[in-house]
Short mmCIF file of N, CA and C in Angstrom, two decimals:
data_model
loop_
_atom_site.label_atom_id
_atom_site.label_comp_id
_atom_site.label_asym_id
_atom_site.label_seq_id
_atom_site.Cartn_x
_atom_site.Cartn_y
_atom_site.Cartn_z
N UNK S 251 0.84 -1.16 0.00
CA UNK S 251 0.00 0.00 0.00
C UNK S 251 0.90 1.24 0.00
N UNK S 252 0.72 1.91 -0.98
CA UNK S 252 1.34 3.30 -0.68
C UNK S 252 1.03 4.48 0.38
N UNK S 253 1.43 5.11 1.00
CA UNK S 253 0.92 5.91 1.97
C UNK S 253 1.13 7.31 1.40
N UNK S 254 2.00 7.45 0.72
CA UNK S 254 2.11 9.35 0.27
C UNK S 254 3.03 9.42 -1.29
N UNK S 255 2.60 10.58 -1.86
CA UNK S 255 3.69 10.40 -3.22
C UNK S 255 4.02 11.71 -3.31
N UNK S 256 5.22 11.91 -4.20
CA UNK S 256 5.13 13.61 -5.01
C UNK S 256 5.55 14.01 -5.91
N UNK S 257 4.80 14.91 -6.32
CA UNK S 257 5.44 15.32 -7.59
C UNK S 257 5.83 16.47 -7.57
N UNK S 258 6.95 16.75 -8.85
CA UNK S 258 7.72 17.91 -8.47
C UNK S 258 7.33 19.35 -9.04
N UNK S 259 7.63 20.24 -8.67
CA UNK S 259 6.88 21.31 -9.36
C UNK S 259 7.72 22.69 -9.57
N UNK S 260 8.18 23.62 -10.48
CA UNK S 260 8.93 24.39 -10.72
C UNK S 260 8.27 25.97 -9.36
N UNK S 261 6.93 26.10 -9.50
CA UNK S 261 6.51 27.36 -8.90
C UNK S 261 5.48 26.58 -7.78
N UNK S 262 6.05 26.40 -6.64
CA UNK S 262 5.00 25.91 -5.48
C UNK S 262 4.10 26.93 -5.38
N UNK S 263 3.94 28.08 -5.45
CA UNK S 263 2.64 29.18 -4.84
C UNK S 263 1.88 28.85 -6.05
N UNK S 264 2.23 28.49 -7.23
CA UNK S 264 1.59 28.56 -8.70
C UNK S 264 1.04 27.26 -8.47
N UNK S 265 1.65 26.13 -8.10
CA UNK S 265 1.07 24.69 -8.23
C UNK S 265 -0.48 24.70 -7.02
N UNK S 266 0.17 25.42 -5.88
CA UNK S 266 -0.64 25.13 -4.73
C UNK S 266 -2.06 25.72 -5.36
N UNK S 267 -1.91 26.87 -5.59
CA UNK S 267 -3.33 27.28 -6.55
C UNK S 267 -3.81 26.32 -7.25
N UNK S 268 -3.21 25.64 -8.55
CA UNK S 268 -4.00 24.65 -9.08
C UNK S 268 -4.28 23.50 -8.08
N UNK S 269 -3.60 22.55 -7.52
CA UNK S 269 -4.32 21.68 -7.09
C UNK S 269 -5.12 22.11 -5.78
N UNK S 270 -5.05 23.00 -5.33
CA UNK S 270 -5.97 23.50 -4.49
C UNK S 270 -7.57 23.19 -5.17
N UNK S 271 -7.46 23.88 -6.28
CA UNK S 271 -8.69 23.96 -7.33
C UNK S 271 -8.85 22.19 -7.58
N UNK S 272 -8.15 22.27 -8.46
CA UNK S 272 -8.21 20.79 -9.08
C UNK S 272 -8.63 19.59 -8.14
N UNK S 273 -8.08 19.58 -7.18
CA UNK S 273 -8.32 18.56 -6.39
C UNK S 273 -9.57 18.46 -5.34
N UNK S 274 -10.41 19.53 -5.24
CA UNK S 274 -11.21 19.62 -4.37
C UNK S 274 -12.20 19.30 -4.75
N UNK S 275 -12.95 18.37 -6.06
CA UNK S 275 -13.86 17.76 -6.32
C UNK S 275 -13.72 16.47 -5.61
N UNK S 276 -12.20 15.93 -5.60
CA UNK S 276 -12.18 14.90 -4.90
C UNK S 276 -12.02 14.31 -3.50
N UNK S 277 -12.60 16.22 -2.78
CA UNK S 277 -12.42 15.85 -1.31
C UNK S 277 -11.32 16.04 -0.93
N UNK S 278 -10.14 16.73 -1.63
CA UNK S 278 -8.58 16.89 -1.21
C UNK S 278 -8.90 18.70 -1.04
N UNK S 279 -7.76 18.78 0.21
CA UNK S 279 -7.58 20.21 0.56
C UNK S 279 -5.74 20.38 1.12
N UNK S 280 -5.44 21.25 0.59
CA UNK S 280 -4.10 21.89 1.16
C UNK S 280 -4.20 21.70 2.99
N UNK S 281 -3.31 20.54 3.45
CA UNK S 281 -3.22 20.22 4.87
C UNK S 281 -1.83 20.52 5.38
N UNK S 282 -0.93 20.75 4.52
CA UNK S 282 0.01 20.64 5.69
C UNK S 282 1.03 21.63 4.35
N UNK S 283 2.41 22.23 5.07
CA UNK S 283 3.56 23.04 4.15
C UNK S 283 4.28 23.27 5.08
N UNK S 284 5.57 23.09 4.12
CA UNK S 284 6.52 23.24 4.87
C UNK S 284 7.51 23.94 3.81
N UNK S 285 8.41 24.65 4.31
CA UNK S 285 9.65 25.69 2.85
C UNK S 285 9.48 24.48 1.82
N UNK S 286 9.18 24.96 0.54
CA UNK S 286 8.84 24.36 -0.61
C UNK S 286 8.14 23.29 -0.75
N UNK S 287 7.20 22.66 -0.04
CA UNK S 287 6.58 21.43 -0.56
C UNK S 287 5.32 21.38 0.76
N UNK S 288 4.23 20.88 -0.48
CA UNK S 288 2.48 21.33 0.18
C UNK S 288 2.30 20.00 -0.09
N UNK S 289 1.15 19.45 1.62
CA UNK S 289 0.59 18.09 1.29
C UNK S 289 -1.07 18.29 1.13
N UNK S 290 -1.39 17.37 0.29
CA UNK S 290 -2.68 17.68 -0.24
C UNK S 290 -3.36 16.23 0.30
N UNK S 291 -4.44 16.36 0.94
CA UNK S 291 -4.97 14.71 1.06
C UNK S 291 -6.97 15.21 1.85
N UNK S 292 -7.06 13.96 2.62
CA UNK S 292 -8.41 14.22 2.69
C UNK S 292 -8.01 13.35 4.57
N UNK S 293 -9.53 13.75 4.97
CA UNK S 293 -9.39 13.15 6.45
C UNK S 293 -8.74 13.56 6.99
N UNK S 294 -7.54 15.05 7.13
CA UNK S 294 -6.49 15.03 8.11
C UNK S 294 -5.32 14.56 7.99
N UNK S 295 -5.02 13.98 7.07
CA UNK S 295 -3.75 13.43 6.36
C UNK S 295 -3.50 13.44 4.97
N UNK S 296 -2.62 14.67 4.95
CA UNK S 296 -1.49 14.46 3.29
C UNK S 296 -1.21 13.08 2.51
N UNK S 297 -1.49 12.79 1.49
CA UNK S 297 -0.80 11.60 0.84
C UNK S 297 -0.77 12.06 -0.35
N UNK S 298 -0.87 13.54 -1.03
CA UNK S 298 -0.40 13.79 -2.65
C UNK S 298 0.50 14.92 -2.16
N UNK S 299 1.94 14.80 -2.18
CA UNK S 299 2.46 16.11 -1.97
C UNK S 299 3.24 16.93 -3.26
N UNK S 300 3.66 17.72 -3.35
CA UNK S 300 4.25 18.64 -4.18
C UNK S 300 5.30 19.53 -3.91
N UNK S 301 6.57 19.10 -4.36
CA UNK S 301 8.19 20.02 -3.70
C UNK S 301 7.96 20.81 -4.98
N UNK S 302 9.27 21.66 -4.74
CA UNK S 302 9.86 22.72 -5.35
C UNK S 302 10.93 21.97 -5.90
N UNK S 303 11.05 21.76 -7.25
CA UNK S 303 12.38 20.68 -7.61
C UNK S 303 12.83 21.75 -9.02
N UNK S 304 13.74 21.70 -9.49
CA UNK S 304 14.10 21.95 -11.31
C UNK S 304 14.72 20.73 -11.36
N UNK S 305 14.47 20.81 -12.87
CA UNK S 305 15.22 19.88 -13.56
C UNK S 305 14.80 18.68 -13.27
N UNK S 306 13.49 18.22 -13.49
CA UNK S 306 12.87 16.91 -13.00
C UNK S 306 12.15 16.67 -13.88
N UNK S 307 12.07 15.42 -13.65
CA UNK S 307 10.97 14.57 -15.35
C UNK S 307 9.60 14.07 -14.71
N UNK S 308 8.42 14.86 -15.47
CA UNK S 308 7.31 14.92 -15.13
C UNK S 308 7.04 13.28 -14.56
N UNK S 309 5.58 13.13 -13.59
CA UNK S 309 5.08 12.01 -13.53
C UNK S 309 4.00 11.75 -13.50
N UNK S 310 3.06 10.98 -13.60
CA UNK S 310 1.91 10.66 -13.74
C UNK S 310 0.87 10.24 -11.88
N UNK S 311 0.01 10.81 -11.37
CA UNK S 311 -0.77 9.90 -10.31
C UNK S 311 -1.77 10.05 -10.77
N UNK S 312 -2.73 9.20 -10.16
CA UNK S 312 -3.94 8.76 -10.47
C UNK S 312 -5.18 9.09 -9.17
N UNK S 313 -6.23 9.28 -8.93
CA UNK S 313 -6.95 9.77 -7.93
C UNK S 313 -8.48 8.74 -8.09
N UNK S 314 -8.33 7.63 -6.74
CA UNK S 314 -9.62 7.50 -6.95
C UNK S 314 -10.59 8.26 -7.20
N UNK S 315 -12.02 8.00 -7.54
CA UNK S 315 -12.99 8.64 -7.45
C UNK S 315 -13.98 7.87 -7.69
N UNK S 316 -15.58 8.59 -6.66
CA UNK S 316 -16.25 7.34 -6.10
C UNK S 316 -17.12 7.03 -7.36
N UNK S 317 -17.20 7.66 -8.25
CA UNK S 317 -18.12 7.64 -9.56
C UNK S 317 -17.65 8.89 -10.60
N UNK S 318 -18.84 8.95 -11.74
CA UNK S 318 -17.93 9.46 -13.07
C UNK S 318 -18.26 10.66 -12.84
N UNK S 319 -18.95 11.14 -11.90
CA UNK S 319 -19.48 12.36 -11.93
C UNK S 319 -17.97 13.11 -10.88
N UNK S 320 -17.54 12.72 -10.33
CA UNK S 320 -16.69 13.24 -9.70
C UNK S 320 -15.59 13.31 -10.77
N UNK S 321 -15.43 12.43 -11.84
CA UNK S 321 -14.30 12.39 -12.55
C UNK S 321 -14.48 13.65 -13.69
N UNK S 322 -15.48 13.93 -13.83
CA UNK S 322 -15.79 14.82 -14.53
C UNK S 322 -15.39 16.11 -14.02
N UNK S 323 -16.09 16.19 -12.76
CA UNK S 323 -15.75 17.61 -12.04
C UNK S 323 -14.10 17.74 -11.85
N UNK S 324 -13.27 17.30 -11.44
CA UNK S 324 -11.75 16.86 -11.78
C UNK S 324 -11.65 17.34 -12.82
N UNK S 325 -12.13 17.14 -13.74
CA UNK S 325 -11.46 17.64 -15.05
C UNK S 325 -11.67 18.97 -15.71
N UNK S 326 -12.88 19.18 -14.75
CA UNK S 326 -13.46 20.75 -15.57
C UNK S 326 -13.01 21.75 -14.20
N UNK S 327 -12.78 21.34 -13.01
CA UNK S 327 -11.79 22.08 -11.96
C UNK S 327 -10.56 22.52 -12.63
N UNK S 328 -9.71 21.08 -13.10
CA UNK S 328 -8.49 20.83 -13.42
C UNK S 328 -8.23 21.80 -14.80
N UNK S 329 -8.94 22.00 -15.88
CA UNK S 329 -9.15 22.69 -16.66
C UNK S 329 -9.29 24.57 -16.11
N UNK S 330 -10.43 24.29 -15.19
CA UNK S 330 -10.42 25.65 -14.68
C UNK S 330 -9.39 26.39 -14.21
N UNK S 331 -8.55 25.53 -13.68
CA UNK S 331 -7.17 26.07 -12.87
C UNK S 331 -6.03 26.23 -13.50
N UNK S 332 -5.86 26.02 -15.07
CA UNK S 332 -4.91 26.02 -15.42
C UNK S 332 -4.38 25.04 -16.48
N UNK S 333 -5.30 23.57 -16.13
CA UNK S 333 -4.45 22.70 -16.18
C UNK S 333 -4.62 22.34 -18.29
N UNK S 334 -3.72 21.61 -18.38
CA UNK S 334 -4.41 21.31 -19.74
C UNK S 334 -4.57 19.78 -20.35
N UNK S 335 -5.47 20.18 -21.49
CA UNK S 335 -6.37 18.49 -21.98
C UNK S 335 -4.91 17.67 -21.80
N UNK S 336 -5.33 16.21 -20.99
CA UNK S 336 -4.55 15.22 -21.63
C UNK S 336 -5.22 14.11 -22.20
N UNK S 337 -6.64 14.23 -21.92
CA UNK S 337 -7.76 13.42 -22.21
C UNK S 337 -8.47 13.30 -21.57
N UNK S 338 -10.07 13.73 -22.32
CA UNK S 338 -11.50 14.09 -21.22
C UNK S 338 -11.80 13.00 -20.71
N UNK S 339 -12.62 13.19 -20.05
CA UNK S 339 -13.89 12.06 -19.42
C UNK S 339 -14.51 11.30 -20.40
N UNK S 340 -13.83 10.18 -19.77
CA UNK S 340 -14.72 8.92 -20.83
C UNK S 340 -13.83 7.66 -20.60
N UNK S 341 -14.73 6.65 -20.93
CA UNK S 341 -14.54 5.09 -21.06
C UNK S 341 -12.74 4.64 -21.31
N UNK S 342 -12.08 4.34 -20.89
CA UNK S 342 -10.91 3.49 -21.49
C UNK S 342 -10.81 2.16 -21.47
N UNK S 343 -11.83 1.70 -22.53
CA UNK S 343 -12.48 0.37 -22.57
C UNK S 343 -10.87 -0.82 -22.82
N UNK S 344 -9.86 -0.32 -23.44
CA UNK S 344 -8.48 -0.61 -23.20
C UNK S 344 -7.98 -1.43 -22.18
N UNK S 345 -8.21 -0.71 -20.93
CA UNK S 345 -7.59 -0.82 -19.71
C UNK S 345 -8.64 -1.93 -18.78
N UNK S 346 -10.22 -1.84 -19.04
CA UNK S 346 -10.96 -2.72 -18.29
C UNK S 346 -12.16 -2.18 -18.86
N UNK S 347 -13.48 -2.74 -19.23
CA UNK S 347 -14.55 -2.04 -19.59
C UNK S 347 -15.71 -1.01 -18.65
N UNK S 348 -15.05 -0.94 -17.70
CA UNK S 348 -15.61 0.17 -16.53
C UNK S 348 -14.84 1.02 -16.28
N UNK S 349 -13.66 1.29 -16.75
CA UNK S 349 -12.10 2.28 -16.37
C UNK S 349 -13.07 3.55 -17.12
N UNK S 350 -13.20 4.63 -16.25
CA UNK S 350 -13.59 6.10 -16.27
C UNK S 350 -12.93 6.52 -15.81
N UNK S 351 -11.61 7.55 -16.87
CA UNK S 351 -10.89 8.27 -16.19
C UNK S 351 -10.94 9.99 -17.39
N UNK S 352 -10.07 10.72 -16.29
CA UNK S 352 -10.00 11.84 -17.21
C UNK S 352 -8.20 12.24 -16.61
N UNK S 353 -7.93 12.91 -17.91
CA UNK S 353 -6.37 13.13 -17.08
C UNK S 353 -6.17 15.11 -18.14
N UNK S 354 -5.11 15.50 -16.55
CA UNK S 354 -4.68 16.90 -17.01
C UNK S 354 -3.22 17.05 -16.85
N UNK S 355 -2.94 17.85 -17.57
CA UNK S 355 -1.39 18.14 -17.15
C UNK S 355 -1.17 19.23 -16.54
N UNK S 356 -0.43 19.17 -15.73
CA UNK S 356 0.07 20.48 -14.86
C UNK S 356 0.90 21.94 -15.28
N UNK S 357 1.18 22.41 -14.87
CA UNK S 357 1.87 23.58 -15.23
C UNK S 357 3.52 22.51 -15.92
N UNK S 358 4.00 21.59 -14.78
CA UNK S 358 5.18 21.08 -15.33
C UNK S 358 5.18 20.05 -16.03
N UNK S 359 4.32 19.90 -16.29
CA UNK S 359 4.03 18.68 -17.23
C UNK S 359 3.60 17.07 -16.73
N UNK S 360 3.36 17.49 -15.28
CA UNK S 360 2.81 15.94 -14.93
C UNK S 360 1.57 15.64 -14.96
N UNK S 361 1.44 14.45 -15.47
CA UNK S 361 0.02 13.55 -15.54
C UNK S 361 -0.88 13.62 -14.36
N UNK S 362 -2.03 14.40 -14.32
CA UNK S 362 -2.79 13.99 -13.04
C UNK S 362 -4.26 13.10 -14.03
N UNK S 363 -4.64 11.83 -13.07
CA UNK S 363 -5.67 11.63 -13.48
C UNK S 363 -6.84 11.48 -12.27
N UNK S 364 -7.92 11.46 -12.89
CA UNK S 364 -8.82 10.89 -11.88
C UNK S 364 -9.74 9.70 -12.48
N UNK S 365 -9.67 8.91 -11.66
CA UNK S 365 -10.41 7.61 -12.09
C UNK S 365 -11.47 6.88 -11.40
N UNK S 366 -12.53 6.28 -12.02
CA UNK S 366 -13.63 5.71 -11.15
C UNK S 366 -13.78 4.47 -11.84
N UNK S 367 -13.35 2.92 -11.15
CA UNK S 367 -13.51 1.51 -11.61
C UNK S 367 -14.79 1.04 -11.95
N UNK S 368 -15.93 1.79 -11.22
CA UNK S 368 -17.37 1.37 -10.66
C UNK S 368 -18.05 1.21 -12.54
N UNK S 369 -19.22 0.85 -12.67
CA UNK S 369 -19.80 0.56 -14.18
C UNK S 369 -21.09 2.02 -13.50
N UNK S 370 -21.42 2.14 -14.72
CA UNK S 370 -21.90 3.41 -14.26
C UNK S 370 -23.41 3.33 -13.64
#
């Protein structure tokens, strides 16, 4: 089980704005900071965080979500804040025939997605 991840980010005051936005369809809020790096999670505990890094190669996470309607809002947050298309809301019949995900890219280029396993 993983307990926390991060990704890196060139402008922390710039990132914290977007996933501030972005992430709060899914119940995530800015919990914890410390000099360069913000933890983002739900319940009282951080588990998506974000440093201040250069020179780092983007990465991809993924965000449950309890249904498609949340995956949607993720994406039109994620959009709102900045972020840009990496691919809307919809089916990735590919991966499993219930995989509903939507994914954005960040200011530095990392993959955020949000995903819901459930059949609709």
């Amino acid at each position: 089980m993983i307990d926390h991840t991060t990704a890196a980010v060139t402008d922390i005051d710039s990132a914290k704005r977007f996933y501030a936005q972005a992430l709060k369809p899914l119940g995530y809020s800015l919990l914890m900071e410390f000099p360069g790096v913000a933890g983002f999670g739900e319940g009282g505990k951080p588990d998506f965080w974000i440093g201040a890094r250069e020179g780092h190669t983007p990465t991809h996470v993924a965000f449950a979500a309890p249904d498609r309607a949340t995956v949607d809002a993720f994406y039109q947050a994620a959009i709102a804040a900045g972020g840009k298309d990496n691919g809307p809301p919809g089916l990735r019949e590919h991966y499993h025939p219930t995989y509903y995900g939507a994914y954005v890219h960040d200011a530095d280029g990392n993959n955020i997605e949000a995903v819901c396993h459930r059949p609709e």
